[in-house]
mmCIF file of C-alpha atoms in Angstrom:
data_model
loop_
_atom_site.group_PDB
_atom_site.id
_atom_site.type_symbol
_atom_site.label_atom_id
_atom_site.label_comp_id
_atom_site.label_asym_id
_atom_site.label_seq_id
_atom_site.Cartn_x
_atom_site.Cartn_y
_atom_site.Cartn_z
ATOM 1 C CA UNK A 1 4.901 0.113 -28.528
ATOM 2 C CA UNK A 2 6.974 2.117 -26.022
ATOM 3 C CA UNK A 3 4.262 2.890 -23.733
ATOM 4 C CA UNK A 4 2.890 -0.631 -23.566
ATOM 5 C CA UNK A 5 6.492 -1.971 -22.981
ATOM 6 C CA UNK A 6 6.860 0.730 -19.904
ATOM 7 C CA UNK A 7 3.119 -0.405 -19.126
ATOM 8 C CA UNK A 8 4.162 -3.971 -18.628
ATOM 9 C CA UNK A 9 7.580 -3.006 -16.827
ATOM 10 C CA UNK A 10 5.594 -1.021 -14.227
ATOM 11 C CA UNK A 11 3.705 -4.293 -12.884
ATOM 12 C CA UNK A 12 5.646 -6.360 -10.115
ATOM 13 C CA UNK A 13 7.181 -9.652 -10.952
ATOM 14 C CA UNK A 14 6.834 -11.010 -7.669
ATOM 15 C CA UNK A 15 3.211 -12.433 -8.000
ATOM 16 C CA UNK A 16 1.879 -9.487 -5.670
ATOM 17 C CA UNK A 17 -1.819 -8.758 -6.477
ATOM 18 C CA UNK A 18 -4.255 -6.306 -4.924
ATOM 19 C CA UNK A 19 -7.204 -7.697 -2.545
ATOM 20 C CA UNK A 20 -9.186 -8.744 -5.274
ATOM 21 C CA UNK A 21 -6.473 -10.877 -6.954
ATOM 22 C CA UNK A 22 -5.857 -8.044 -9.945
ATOM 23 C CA UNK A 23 -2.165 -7.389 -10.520
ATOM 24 C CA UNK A 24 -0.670 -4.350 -9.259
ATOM 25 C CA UNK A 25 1.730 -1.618 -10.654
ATOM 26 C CA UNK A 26 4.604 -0.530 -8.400
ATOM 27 C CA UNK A 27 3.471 3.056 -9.541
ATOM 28 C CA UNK A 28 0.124 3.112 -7.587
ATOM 29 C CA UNK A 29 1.086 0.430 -4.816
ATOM 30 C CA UNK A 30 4.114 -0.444 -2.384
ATOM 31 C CA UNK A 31 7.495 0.612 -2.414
ATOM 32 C CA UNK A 32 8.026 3.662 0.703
ATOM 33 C CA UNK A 33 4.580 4.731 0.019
ATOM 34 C CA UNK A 34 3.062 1.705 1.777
ATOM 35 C CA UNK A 35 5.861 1.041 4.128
ATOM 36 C CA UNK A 36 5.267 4.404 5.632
ATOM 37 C CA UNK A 37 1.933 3.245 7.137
ATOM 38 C CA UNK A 38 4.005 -0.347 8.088
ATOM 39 C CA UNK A 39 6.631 1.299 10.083
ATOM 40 C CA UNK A 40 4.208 4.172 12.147
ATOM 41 C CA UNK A 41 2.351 1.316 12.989
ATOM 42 C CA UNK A 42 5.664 -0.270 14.545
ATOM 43 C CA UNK A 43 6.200 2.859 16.366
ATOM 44 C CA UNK A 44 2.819 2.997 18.536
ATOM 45 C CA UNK A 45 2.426 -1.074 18.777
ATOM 46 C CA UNK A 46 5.891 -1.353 20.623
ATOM 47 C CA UNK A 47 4.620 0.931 22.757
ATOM 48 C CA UNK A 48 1.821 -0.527 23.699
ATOM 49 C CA UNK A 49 2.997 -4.346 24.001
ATOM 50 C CA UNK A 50 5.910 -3.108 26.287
ATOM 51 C CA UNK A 51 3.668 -0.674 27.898
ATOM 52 C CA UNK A 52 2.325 -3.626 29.714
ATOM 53 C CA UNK A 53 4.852 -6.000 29.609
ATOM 54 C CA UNK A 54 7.811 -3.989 30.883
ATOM 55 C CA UNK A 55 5.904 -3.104 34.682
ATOM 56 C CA UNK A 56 3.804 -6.284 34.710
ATOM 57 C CA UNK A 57 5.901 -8.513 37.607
ATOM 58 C CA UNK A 58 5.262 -5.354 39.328
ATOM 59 C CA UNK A 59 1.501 -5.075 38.938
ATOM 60 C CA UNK A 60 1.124 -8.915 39.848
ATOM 61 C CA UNK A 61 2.749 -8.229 42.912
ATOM 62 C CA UNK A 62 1.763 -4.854 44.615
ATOM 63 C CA UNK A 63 -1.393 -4.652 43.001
ATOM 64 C CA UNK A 64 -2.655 -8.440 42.481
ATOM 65 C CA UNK A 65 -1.056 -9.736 45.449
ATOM 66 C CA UNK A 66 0.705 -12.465 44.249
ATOM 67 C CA UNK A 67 4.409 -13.587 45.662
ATOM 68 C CA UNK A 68 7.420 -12.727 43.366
ATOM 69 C CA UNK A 69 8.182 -16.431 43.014
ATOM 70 C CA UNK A 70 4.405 -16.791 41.604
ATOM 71 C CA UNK A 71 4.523 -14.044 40.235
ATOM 72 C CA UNK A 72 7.858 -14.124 38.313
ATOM 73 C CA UNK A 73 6.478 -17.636 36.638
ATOM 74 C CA UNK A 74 3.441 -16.518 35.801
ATOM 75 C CA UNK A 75 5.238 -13.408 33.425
ATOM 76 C CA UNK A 76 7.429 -16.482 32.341
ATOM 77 C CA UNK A 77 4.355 -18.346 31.234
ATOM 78 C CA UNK A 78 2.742 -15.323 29.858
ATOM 79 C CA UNK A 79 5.888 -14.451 27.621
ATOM 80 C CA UNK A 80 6.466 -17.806 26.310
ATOM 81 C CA UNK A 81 2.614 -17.928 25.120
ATOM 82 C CA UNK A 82 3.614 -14.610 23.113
ATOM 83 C CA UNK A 83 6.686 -16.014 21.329
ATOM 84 C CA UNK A 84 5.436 -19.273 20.298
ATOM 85 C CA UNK A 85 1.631 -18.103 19.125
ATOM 86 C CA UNK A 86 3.424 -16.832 16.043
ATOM 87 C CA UNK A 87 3.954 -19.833 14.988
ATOM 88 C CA UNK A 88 0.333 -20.761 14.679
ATOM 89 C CA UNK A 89 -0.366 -16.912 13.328
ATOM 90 C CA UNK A 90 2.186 -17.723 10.924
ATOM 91 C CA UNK A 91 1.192 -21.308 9.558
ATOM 92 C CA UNK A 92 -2.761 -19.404 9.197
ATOM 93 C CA UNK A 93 -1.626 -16.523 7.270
ATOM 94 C CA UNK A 94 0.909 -18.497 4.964
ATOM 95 C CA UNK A 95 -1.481 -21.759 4.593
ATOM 96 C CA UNK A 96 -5.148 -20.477 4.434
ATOM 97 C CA UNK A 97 -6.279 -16.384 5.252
ATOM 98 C CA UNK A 98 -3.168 -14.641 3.500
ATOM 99 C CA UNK A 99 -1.054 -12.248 5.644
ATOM 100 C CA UNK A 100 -3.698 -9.465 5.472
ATOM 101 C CA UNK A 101 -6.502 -10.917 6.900
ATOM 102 C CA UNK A 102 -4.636 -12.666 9.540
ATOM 103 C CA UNK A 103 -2.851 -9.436 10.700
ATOM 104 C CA UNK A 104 -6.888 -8.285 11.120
ATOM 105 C CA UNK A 105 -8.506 -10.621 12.393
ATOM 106 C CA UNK A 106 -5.651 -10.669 15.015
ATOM 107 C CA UNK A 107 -5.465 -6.709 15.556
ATOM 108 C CA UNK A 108 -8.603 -7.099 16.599
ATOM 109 C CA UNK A 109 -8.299 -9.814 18.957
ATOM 110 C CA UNK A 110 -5.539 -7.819 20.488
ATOM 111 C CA UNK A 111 -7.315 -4.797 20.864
ATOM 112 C CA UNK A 112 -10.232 -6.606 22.806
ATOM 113 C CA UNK A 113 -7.675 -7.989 25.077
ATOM 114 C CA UNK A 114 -5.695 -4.209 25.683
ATOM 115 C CA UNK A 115 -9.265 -3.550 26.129
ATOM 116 C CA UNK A 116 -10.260 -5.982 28.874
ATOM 117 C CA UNK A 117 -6.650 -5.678 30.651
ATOM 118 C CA UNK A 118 -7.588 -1.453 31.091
ATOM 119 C CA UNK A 119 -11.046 -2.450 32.451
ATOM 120 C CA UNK A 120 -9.702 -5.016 34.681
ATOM 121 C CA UNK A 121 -6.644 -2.461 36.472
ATOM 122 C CA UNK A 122 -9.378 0.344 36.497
ATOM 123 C CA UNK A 123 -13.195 -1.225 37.384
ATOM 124 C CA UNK A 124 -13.315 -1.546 41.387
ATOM 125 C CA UNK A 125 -15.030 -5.022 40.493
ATOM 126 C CA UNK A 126 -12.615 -6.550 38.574
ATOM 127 C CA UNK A 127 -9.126 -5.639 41.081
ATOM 128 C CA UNK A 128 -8.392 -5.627 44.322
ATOM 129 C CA UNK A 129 -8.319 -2.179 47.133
ATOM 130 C CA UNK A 130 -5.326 -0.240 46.920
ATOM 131 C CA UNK A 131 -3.056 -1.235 49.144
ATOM 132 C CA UNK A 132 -0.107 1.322 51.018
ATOM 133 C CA UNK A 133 1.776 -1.489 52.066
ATOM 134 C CA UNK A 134 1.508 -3.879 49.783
ATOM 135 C CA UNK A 135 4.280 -5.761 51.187
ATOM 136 C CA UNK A 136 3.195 -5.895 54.482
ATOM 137 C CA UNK A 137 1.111 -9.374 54.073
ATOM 138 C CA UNK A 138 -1.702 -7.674 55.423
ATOM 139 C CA UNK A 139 -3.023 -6.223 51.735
ATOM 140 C CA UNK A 140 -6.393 -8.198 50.589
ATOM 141 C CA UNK A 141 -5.619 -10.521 47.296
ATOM 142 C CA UNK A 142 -7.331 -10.723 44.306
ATOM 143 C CA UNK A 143 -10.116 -12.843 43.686
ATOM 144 C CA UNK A 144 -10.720 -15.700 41.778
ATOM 145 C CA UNK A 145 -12.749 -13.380 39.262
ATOM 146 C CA UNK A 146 -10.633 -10.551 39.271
ATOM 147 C CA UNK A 147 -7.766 -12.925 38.597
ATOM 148 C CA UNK A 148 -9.354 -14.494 35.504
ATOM 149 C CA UNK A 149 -10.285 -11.507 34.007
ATOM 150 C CA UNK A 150 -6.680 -10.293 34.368
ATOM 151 C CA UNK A 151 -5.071 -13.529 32.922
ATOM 152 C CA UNK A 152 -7.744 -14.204 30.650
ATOM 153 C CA UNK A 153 -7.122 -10.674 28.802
ATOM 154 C CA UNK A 154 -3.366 -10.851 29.202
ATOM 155 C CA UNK A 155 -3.803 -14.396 27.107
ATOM 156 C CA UNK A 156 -6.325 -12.719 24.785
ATOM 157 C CA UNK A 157 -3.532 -10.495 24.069
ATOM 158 C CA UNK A 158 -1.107 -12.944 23.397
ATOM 159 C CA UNK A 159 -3.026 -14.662 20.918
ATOM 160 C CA UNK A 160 -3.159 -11.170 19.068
ATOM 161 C CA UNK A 161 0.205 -10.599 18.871
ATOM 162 C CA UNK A 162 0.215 -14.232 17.237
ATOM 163 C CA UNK A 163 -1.057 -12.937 14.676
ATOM 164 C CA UNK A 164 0.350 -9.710 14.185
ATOM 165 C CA UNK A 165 3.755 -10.180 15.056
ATOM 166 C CA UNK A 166 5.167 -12.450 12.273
ATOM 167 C CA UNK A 167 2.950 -10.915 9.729
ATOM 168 C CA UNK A 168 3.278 -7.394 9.775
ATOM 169 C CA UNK A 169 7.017 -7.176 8.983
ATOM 170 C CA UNK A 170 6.811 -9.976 5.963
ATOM 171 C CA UNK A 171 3.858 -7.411 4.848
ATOM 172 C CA UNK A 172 6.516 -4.617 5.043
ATOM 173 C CA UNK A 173 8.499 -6.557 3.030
ATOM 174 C CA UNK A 174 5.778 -7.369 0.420
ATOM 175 C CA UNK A 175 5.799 -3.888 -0.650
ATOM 176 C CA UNK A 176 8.887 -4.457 -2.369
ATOM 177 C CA UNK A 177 9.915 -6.162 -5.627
ATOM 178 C CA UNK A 178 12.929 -8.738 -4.970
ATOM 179 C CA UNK A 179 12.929 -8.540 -9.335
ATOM 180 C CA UNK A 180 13.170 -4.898 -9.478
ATOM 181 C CA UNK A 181 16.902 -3.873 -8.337
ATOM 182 C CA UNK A 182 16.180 -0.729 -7.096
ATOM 183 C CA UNK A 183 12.991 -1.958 -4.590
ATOM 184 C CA UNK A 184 15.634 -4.494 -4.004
ATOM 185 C CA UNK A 185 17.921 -2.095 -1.886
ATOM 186 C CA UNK A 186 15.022 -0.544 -0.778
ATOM 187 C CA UNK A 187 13.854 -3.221 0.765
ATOM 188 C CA UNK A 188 16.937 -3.268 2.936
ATOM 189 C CA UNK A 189 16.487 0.248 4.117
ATOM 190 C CA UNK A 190 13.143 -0.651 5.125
ATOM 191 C CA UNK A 191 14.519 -3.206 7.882
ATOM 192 C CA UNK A 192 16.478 -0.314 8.750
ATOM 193 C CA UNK A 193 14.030 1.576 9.236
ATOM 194 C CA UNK A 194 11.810 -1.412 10.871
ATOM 195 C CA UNK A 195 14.145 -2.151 13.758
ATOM 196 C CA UNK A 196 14.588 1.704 14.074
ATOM 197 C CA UNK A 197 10.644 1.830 14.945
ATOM 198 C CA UNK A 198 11.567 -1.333 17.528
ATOM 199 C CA UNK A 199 13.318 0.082 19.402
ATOM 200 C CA UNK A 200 11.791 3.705 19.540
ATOM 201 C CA UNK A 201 8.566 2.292 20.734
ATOM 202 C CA UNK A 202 10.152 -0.029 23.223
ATOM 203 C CA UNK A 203 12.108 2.997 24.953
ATOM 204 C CA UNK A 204 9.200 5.281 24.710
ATOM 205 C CA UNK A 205 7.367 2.662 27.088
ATOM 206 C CA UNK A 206 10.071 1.896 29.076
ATOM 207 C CA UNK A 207 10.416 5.097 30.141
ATOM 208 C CA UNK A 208 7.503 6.897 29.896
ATOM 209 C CA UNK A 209 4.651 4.704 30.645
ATOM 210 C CA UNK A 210 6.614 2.848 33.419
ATOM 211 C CA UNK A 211 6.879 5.800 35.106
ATOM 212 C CA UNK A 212 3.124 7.144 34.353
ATOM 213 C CA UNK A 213 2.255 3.302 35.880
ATOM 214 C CA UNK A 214 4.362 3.582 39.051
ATOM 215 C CA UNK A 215 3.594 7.160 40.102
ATOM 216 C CA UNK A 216 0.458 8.598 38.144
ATOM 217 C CA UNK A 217 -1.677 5.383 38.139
ATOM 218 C CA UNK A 218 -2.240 2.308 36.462
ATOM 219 C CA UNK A 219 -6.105 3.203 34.758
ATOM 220 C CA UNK A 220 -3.745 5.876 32.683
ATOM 221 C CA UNK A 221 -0.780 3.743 32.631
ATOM 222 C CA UNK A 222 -2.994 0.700 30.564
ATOM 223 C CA UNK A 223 -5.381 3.621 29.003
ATOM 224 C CA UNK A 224 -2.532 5.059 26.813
ATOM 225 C CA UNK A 225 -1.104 1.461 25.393
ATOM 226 C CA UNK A 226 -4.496 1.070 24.435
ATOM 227 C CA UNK A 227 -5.093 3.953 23.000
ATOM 228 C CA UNK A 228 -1.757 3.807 21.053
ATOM 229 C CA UNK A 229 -2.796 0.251 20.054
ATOM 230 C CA UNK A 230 -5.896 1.250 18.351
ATOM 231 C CA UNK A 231 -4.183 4.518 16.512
ATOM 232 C CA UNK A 232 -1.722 1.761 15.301
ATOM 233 C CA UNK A 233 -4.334 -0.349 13.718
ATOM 234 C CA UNK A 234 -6.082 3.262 12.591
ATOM 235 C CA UNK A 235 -2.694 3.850 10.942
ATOM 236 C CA UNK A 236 -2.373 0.660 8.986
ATOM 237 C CA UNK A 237 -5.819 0.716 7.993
ATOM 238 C CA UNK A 238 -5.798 4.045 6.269
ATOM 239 C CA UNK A 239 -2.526 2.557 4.091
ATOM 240 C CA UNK A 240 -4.757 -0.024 2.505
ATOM 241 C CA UNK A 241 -5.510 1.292 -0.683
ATOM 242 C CA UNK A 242 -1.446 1.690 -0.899
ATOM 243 C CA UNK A 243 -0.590 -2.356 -0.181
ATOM 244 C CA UNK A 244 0.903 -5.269 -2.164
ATOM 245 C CA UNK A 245 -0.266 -8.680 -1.195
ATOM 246 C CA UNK A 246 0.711 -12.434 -1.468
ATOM 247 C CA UNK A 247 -1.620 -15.170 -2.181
ATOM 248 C CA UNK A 248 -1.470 -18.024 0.114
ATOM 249 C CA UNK A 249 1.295 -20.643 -0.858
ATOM 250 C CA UNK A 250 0.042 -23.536 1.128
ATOM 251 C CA UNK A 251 2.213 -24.489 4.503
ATOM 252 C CA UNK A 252 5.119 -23.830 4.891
ATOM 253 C CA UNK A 253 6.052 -27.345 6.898
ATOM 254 C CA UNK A 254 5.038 -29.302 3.877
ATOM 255 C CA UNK A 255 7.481 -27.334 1.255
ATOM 256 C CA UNK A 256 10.143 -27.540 4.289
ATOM 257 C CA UNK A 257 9.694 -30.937 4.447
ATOM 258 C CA UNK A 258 10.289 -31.814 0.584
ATOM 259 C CA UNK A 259 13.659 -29.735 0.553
ATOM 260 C CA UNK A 260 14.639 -32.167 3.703
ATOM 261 C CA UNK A 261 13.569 -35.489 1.741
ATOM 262 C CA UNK A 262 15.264 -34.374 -2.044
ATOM 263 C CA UNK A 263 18.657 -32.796 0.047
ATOM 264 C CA UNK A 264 18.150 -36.478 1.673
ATOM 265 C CA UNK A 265 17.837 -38.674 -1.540
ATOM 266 C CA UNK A 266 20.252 -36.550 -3.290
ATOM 267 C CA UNK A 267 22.970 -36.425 -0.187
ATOM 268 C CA UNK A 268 25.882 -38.113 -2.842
ATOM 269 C CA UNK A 269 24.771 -36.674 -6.053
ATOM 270 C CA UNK A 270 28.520 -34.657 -6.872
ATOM 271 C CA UNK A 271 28.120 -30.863 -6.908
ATOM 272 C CA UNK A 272 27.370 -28.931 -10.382
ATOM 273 C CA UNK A 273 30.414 -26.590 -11.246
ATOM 274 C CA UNK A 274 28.212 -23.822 -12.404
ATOM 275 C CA UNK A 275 25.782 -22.916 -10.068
ATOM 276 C CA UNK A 276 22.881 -22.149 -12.867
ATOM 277 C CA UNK A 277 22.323 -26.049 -13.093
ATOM 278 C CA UNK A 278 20.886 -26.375 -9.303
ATOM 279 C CA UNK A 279 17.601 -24.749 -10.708
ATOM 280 C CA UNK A 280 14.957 -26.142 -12.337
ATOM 281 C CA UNK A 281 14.213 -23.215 -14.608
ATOM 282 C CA UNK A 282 16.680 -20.463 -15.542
ATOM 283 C CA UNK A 283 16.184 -16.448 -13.943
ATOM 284 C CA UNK A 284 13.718 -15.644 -16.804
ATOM 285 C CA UNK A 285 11.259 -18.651 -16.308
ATOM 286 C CA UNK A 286 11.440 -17.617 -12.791
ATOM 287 C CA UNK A 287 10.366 -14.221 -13.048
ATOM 288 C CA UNK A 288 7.821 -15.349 -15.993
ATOM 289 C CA UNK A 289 6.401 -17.750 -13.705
ATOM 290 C CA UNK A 290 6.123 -15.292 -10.596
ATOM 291 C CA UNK A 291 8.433 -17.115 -8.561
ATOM 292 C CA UNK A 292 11.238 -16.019 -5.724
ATOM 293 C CA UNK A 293 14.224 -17.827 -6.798
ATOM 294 C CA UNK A 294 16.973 -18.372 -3.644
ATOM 295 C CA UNK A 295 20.216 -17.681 -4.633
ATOM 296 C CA UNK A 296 22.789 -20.742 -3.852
ATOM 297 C CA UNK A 297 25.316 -19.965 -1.245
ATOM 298 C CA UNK A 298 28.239 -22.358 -0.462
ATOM 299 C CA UNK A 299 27.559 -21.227 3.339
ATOM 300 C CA UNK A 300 26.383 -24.477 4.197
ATOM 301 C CA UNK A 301 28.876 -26.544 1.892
ATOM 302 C CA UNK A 302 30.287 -28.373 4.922
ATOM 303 C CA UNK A 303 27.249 -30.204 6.082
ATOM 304 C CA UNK A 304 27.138 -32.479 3.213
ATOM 305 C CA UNK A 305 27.287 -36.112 3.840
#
């Protein structure tokens, strides 16, 4: 009776299930284990993302020919593209694919764009004659060609890190049970840990591979983000066996929009005294049912109407 009672304990409570749908045991899945993969991964994508987006006003201009001012707006455009495709990546992996399969699909959509971008700064087809004064007004400017293929795989990219960017951390976070109190702290130490990678990966490219792009060349400077793109994906891939997944939970806008319409219709309803009554079911039914249950806060007390 013992062993089937630590049997049961060992699965997760948070409705985490392996690809095929079967219910997992934190023993064999998640937890550091998992995370390890997650946060490697981190490391090397940083490093390629701000491998080319830390020099690229400087490519457009001494390499692409473009004025700063032109320039300067398109890295504006380019950059606001990357921030507000996770959105969409987000709304797909939540709504229909699952965070998984997004993150892949999109990894590989990135990839083919880091791709295309180190083809197009090191084919003599697809970018302009070096230039020693580039400066000067005298340099000869990109073509129409070379230009889309730049811009086309810079916006290729963009559409990968859609994807990949608002998934992998909530898949981090997957690998930890909010019902289990110990994977509960862990799962704090793994944002820790997360940011940690961040920022490692972003200084490793803004130091190193800026400088291997301004005075070593740009074929290697665009070669090695590439490179350490595709080890990341290498690196996630060989932690599947190790990974918790969620199911889809349908969009996220629609759920959003019932909490606005009952705090709406509810607006002069007088406040419970004991917090317990603002839930439908208590903490048991919760965790019986397989459901994350937010804890009320009185953060947002003075709002009320």
């Amino acid at each position: 009776m013992a062993v089937e009672q630590g049997l049961a304990d060992d699965y997760t409570q948070d409705g985490t299930v392996d690809l095929k749908g079967n219910p997992v045991r934190r023993s064999q899945r998640g937890g550091w284990r998992a995370c390890s993969f997650v946060v490697v991964y981190e490391v090397f994508e940083r490093m390629a993302f701000y491998g080319i987006s830390s020099n690229l006003l400087i490519y457009l201009t001494t390499r692409l020919g473009q004025g700063t001012v032109t320039a300067s707006n398109n890295v504006t455009n380019w950059v606001g593209a990357v921030w507000m495709t996770p959105i969409l990546g987000a709304y797909v992996a939540d709504a229909y694919l699952g965070r998984f399969w997004t993150f892949i699909i999109a990894s590989i959509i990135y990839l083919s764009g880091m791709s295309l971008l180190t083809m197009a700064v090191s084919l003599p087809t697809l970018r302009p004659p070096s230039c020693d004064q580039p400066n000067s007004g005298h340099c000869q400017k990109a073509s129409t060609l070379q230009l889309a293929v730049y811009f086309g795989a810079l916006y290729i990219l963009a559409v990968g890190t859609g994807g990949t960017k608002p998934n992998i951390s909530t898949i981090g976070a997957d690998q930890f049970d909010d019902f289990h109190p110990k994977e509960k702290k862990q799962k704090l130490s793994f944002f820790n840990w997360w940011m940690f990678s961040i920022f490692f990966g972003t200084l490793f490219a803004n130091i190193i591979l800026v400088y291997i792009q301004d005075n070593i060349g740009w074929t290697l400077g665009y070669g090695l983000p590439t490179i350490g793109l595709a080890v990341s994906i290498g690196i996630f891939v060989v932690g599947i066996p190790f990974y918790r997944h969620k199911v889809p939970a349908g969009s996220p806008f629609t759920r959003m929009a019932k909490v606005i319409v009952a705090a709406i219709n509810n607006r002069k309803l007088p406040l419970p005294r004991d917090a317990k009554e603002l839930y439908e079911w208590n903490f048991e039914e919760y965790t019986k049912k397989k459901k994350f249950r937010m804890e009320a806060t009185p953060t947002l007390r003075y709002v009320r109407m």
